[in-house]
PDB file of C-alpha atoms and ligand atoms in Angstrom:
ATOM      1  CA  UNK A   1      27.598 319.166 385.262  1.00  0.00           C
ATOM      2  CA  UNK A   2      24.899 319.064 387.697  1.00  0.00           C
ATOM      3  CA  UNK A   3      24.699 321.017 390.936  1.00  0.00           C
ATOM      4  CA  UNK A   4      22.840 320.317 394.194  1.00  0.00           C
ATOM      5  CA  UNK A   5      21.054 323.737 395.562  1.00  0.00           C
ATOM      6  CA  UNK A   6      20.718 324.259 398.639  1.00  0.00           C
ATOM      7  CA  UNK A   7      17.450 326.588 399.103  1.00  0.00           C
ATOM      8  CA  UNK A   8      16.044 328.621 402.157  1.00  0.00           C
ATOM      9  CA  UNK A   9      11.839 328.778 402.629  1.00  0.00           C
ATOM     10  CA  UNK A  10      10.893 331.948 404.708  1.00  0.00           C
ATOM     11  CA  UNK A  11      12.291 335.235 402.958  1.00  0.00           C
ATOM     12  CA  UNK A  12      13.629 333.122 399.779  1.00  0.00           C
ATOM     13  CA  UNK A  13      10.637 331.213 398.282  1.00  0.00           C
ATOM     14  CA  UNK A  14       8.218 333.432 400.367  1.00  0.00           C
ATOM     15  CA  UNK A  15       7.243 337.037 400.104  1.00  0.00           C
ATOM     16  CA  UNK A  16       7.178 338.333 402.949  1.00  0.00           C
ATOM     17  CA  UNK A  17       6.092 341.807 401.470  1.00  0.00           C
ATOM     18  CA  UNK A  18       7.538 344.985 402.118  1.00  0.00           C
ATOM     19  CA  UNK A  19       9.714 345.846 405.259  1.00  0.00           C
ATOM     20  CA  UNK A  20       7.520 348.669 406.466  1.00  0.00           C
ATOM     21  CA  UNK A  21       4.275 346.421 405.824  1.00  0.00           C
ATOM     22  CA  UNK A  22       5.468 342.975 405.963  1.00  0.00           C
ATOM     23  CA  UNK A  23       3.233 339.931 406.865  1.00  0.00           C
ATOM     24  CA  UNK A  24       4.725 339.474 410.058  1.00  0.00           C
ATOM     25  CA  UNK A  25       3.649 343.224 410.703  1.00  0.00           C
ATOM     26  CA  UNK A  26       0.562 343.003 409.351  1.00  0.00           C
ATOM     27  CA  UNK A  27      -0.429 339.445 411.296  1.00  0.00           C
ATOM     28  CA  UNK A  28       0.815 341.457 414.213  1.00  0.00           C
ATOM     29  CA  UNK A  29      -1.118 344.491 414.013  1.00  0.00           C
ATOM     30  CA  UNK A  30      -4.258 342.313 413.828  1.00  0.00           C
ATOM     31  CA  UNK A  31      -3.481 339.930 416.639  1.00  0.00           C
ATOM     32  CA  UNK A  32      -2.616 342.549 419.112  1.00  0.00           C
ATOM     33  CA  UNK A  33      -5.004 344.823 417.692  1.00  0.00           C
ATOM     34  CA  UNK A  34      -2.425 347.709 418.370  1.00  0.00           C
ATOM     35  CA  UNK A  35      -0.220 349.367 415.436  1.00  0.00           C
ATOM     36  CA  UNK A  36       2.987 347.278 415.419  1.00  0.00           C
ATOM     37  CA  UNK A  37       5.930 348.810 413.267  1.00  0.00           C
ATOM     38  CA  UNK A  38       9.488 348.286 412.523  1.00  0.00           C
ATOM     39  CA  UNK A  39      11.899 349.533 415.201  1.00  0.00           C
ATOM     40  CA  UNK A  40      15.238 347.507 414.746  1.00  0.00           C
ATOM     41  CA  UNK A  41      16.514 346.186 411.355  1.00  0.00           C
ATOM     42  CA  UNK A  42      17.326 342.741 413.305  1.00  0.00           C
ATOM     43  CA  UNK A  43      16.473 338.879 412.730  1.00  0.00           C
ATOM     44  CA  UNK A  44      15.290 338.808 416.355  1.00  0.00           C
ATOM     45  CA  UNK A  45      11.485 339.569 415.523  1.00  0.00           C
ATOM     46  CA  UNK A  46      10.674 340.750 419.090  1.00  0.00           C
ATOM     47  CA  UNK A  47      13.210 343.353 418.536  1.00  0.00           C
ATOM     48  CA  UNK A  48      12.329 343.997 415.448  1.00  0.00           C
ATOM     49  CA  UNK A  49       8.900 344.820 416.225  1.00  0.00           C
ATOM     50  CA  UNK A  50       9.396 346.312 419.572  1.00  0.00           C
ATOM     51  CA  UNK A  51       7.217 343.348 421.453  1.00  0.00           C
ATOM     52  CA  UNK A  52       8.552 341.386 424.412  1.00  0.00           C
ATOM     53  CA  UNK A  53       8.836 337.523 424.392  1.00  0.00           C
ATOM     54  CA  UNK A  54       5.817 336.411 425.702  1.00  0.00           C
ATOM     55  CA  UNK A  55       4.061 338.375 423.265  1.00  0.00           C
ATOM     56  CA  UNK A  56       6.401 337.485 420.504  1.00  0.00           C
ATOM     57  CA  UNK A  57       5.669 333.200 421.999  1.00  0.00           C
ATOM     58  CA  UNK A  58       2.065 334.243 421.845  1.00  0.00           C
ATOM     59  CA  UNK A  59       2.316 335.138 418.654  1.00  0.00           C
ATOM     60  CA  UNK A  60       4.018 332.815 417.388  1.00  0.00           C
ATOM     61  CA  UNK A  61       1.421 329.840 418.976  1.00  0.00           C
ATOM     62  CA  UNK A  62      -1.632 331.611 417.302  1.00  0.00           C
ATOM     63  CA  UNK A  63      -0.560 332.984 414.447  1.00  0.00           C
ATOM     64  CA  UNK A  64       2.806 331.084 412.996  1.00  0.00           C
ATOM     65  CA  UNK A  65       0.497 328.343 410.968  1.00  0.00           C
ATOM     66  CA  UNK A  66      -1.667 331.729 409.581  1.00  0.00           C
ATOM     67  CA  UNK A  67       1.705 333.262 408.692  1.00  0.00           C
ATOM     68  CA  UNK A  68       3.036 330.064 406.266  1.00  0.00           C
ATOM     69  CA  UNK A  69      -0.017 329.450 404.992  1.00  0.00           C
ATOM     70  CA  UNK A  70      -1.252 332.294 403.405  1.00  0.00           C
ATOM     71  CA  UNK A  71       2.171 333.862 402.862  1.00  0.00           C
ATOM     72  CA  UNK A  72       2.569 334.507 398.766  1.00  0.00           C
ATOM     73  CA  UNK A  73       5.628 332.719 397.211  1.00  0.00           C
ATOM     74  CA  UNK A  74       8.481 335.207 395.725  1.00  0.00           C
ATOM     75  CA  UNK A  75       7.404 336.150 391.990  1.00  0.00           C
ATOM     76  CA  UNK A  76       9.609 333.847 389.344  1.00  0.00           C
ATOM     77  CA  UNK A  77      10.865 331.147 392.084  1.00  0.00           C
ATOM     78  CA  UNK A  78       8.742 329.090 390.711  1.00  0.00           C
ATOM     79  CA  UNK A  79       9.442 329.456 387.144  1.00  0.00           C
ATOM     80  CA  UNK A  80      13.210 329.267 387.735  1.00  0.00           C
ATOM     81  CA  UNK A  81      13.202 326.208 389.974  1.00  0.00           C
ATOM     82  CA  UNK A  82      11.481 324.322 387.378  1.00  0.00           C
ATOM     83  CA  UNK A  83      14.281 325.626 384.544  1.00  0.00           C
ATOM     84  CA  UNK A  84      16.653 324.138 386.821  1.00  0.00           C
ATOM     85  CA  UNK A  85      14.891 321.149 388.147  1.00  0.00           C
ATOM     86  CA  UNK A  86      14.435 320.320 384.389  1.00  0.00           C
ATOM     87  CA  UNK A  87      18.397 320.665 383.660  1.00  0.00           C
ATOM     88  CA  UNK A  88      18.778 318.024 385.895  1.00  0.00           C
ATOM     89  CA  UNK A  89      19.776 320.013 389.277  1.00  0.00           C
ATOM     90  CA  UNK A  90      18.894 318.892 392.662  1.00  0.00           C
ATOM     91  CA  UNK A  91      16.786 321.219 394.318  1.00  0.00           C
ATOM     92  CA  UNK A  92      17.286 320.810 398.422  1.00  0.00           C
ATOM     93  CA  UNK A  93      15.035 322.900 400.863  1.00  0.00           C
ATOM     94  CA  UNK A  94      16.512 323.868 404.159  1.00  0.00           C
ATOM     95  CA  UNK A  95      14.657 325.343 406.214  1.00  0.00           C
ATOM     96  CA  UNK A  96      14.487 326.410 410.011  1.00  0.00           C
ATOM     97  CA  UNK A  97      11.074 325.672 410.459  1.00  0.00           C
ATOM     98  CA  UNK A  98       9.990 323.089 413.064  1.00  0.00           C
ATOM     99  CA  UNK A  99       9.334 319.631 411.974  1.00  0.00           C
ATOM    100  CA  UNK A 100       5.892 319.960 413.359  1.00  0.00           C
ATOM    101  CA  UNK A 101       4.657 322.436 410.183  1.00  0.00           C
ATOM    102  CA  UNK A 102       6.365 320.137 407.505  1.00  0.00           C
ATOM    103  CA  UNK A 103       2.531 318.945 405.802  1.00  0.00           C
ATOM    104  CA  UNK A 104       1.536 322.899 406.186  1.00  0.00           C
ATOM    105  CA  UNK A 105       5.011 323.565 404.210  1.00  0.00           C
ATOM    106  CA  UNK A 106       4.311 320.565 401.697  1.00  0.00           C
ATOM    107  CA  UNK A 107       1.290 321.697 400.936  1.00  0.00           C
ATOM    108  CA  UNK A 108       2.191 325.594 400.469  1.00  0.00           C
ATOM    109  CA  UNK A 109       5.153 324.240 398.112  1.00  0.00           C
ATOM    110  CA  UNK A 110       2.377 321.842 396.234  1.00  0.00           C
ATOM    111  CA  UNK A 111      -0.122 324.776 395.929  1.00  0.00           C
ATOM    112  CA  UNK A 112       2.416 327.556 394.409  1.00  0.00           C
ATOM    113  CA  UNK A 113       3.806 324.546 391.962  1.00  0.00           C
ATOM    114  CA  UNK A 114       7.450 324.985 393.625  1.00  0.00           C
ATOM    115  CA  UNK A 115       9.508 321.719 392.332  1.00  0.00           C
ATOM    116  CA  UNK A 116      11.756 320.188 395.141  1.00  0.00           C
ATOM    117  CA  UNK A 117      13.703 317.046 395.287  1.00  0.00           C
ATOM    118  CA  UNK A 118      14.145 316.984 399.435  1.00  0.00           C
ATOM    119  CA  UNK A 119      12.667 319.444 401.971  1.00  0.00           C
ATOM    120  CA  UNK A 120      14.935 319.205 405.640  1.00  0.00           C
ATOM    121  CA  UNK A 121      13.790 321.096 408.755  1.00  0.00           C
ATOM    122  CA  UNK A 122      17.351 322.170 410.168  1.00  0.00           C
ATOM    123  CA  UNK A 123      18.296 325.607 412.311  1.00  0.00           C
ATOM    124  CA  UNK A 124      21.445 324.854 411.482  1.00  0.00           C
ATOM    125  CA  UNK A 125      22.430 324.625 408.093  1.00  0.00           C
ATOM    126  CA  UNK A 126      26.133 324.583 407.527  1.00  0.00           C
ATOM    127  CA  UNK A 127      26.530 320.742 408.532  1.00  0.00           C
ATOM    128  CA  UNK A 128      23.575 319.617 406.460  1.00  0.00           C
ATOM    129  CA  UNK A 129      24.616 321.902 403.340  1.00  0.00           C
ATOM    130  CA  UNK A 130      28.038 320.021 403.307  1.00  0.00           C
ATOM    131  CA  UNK A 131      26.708 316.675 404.565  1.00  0.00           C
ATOM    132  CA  UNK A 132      24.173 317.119 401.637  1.00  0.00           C
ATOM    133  CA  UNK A 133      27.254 318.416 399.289  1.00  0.00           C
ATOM    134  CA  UNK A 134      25.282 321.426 397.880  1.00  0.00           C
ATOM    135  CA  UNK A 135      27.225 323.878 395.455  1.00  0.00           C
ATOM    136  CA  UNK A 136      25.380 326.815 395.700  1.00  0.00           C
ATOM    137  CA  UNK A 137      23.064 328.254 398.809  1.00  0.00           C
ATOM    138  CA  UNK A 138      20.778 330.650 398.604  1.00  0.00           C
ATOM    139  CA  UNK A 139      19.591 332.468 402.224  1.00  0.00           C
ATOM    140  CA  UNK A 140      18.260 335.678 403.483  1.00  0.00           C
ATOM    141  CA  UNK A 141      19.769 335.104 407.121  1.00  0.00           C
ATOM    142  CA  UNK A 142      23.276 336.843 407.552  1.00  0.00           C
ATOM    143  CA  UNK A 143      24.208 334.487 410.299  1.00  0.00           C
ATOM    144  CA  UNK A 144      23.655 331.593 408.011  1.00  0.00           C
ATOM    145  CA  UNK A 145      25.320 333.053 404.966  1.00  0.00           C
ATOM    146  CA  UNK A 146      28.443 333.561 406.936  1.00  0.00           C
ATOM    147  CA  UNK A 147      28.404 330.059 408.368  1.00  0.00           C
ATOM    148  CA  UNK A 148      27.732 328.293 405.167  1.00  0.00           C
ATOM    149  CA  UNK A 149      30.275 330.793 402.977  1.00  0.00           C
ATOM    150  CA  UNK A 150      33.335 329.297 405.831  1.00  0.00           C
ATOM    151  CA  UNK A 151      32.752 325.694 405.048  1.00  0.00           C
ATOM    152  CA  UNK A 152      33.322 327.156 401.235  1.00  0.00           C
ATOM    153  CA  UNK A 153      30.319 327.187 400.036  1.00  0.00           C
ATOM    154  CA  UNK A 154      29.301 330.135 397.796  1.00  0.00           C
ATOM    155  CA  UNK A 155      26.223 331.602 399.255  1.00  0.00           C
ATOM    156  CA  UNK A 156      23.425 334.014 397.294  1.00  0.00           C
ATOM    157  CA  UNK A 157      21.919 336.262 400.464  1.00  0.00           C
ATOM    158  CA  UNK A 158      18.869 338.003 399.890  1.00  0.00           C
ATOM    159  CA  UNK A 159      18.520 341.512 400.787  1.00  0.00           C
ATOM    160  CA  UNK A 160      16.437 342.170 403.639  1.00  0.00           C
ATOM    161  CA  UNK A 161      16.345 344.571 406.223  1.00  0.00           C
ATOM    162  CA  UNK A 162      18.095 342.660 408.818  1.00  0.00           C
ATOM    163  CA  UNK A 163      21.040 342.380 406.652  1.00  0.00           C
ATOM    164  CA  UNK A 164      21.533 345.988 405.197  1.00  0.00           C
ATOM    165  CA  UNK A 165      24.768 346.233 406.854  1.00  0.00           C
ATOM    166  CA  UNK A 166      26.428 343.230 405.088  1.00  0.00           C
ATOM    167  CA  UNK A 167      27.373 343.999 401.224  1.00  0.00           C
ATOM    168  CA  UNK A 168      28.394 340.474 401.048  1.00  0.00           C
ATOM    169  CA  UNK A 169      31.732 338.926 400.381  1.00  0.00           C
ATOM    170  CA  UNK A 170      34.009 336.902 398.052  1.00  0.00           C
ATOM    171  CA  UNK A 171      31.808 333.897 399.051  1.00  0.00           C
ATOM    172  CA  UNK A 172      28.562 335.825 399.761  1.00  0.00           C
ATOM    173  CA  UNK A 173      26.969 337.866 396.903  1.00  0.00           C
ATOM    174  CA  UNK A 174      23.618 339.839 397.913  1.00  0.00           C
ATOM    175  CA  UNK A 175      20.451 339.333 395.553  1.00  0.00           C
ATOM    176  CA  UNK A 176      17.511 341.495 395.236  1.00  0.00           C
ATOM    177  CA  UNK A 177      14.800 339.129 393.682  1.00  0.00           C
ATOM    178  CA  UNK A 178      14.748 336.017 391.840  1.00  0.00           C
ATOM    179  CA  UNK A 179      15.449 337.842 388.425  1.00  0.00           C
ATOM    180  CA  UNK A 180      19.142 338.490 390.023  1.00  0.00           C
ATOM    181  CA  UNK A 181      19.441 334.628 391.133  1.00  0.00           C
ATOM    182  CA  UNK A 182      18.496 333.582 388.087  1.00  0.00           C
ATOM    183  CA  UNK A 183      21.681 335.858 386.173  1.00  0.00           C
ATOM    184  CA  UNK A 184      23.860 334.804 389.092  1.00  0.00           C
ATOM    185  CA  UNK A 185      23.163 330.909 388.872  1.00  0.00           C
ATOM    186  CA  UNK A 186      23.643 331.510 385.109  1.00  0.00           C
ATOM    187  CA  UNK A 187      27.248 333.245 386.100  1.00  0.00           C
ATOM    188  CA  UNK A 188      28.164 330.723 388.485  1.00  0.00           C
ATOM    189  CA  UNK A 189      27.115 327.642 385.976  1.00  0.00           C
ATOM    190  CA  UNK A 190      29.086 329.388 383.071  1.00  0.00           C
ATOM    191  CA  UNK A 191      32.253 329.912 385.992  1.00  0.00           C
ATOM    192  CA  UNK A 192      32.197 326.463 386.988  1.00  0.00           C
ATOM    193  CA  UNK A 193      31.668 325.124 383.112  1.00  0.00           C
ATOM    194  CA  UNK A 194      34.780 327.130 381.945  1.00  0.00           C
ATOM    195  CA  UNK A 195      36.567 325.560 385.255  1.00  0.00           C
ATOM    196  CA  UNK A 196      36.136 322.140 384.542  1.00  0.00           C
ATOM    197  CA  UNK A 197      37.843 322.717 381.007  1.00  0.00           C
ATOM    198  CA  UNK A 198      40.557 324.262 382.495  1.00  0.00           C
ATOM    199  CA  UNK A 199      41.285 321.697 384.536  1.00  0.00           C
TER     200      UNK A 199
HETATM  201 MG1   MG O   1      14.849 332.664 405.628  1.00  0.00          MG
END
């Protein structure tokens, strides 16, 4: 049987680095030339970093195309998106990034040898991962995890600090790296095998 993925970019196939020295905070600390740190363990990166919104808009302007750029992909996505591109899986990339940085994203995926069969630009992802009839979806955003998981969609969510406070779920399982997605595709390929005996 053959499953259609349903993958996340930012915080799934990137590394961001580590939460008290991420790139964000590091792209930060240079552009405002002031030491930026983690405050709030939030999505909401003004928050997070303690900036107001024009600052955070400023930011963003000057420095989002910097961020994706040089960001460095997660270690083994690569390596297992090509196992299961090769077993005949359909790898779909949704991500919330605007439209507008798709040929910096294409590139970035082409550079780091990241296999892909579509790549959607969609903030919100629930309607497209059923419209697009994934099986599995793998996110680090808690808000989208819980969306996705109610229209029954099993959901990997990567840990990150602005979802420490959610263990996960019968639908949701938390992931530390790519090393745990790989043993929990495995699990949920072996689940769904022995299913379709059953039945
Ligand atoms: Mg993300």
């Amino acid at each position: 049987m053959k499953y259609n993925f349903g993958i996340d970019i930012d915080g799934v196939l990137t590394d961001e680095g580590p939460d008290n020295n991420s790139i964000w905070q590091q792209k930060m600390n240079e552009f405002f030339d002031r030491e930026i740190t983690l405050k709030e363990y939030t999505y909401d990166l003004a928050e997070a970093f303690a900036i107001n919104n024009q600052e955070l808009n400023e930011f963003i302007q000057a420095k989002i195309e910097d961020v994706y750029s040089s960001v460095q992909p997660a270690a083994e996505a690569k390596e297992i998106l090509n196992e299961l591109y090769q077993e005949g899986h359909r790898l779909i990339l949704i991500t919330a990034r605007h439209e507008e940085h798709r040929p910096l994203t294409e590139k970035w995926l082409a550079k780091h040898g990241i296999p892909y069969h579509e790549l959607h630009h969609e903030h919100n992802k629930a309607p497209l991962a059923v419209k697009k009839n994934i099986s599995l979806f793998i996110d680090d955003k808690k808000e989208n995890a819980l969306e996705i998981a109610a229209k029954d969609i099993p959901v990997f969510l990567v840990s990150k600090y602005h979802n420490y406070d959610f263990d996960g779920n019968s639908k949701i399982t938390k992931v530390n790296n790519w090393d745990e997605i790989r043993k929990n595709i495995k699990l949920f390929l072996s689940k769904n095998a022995h299913a379709g005996k059953l039945s």
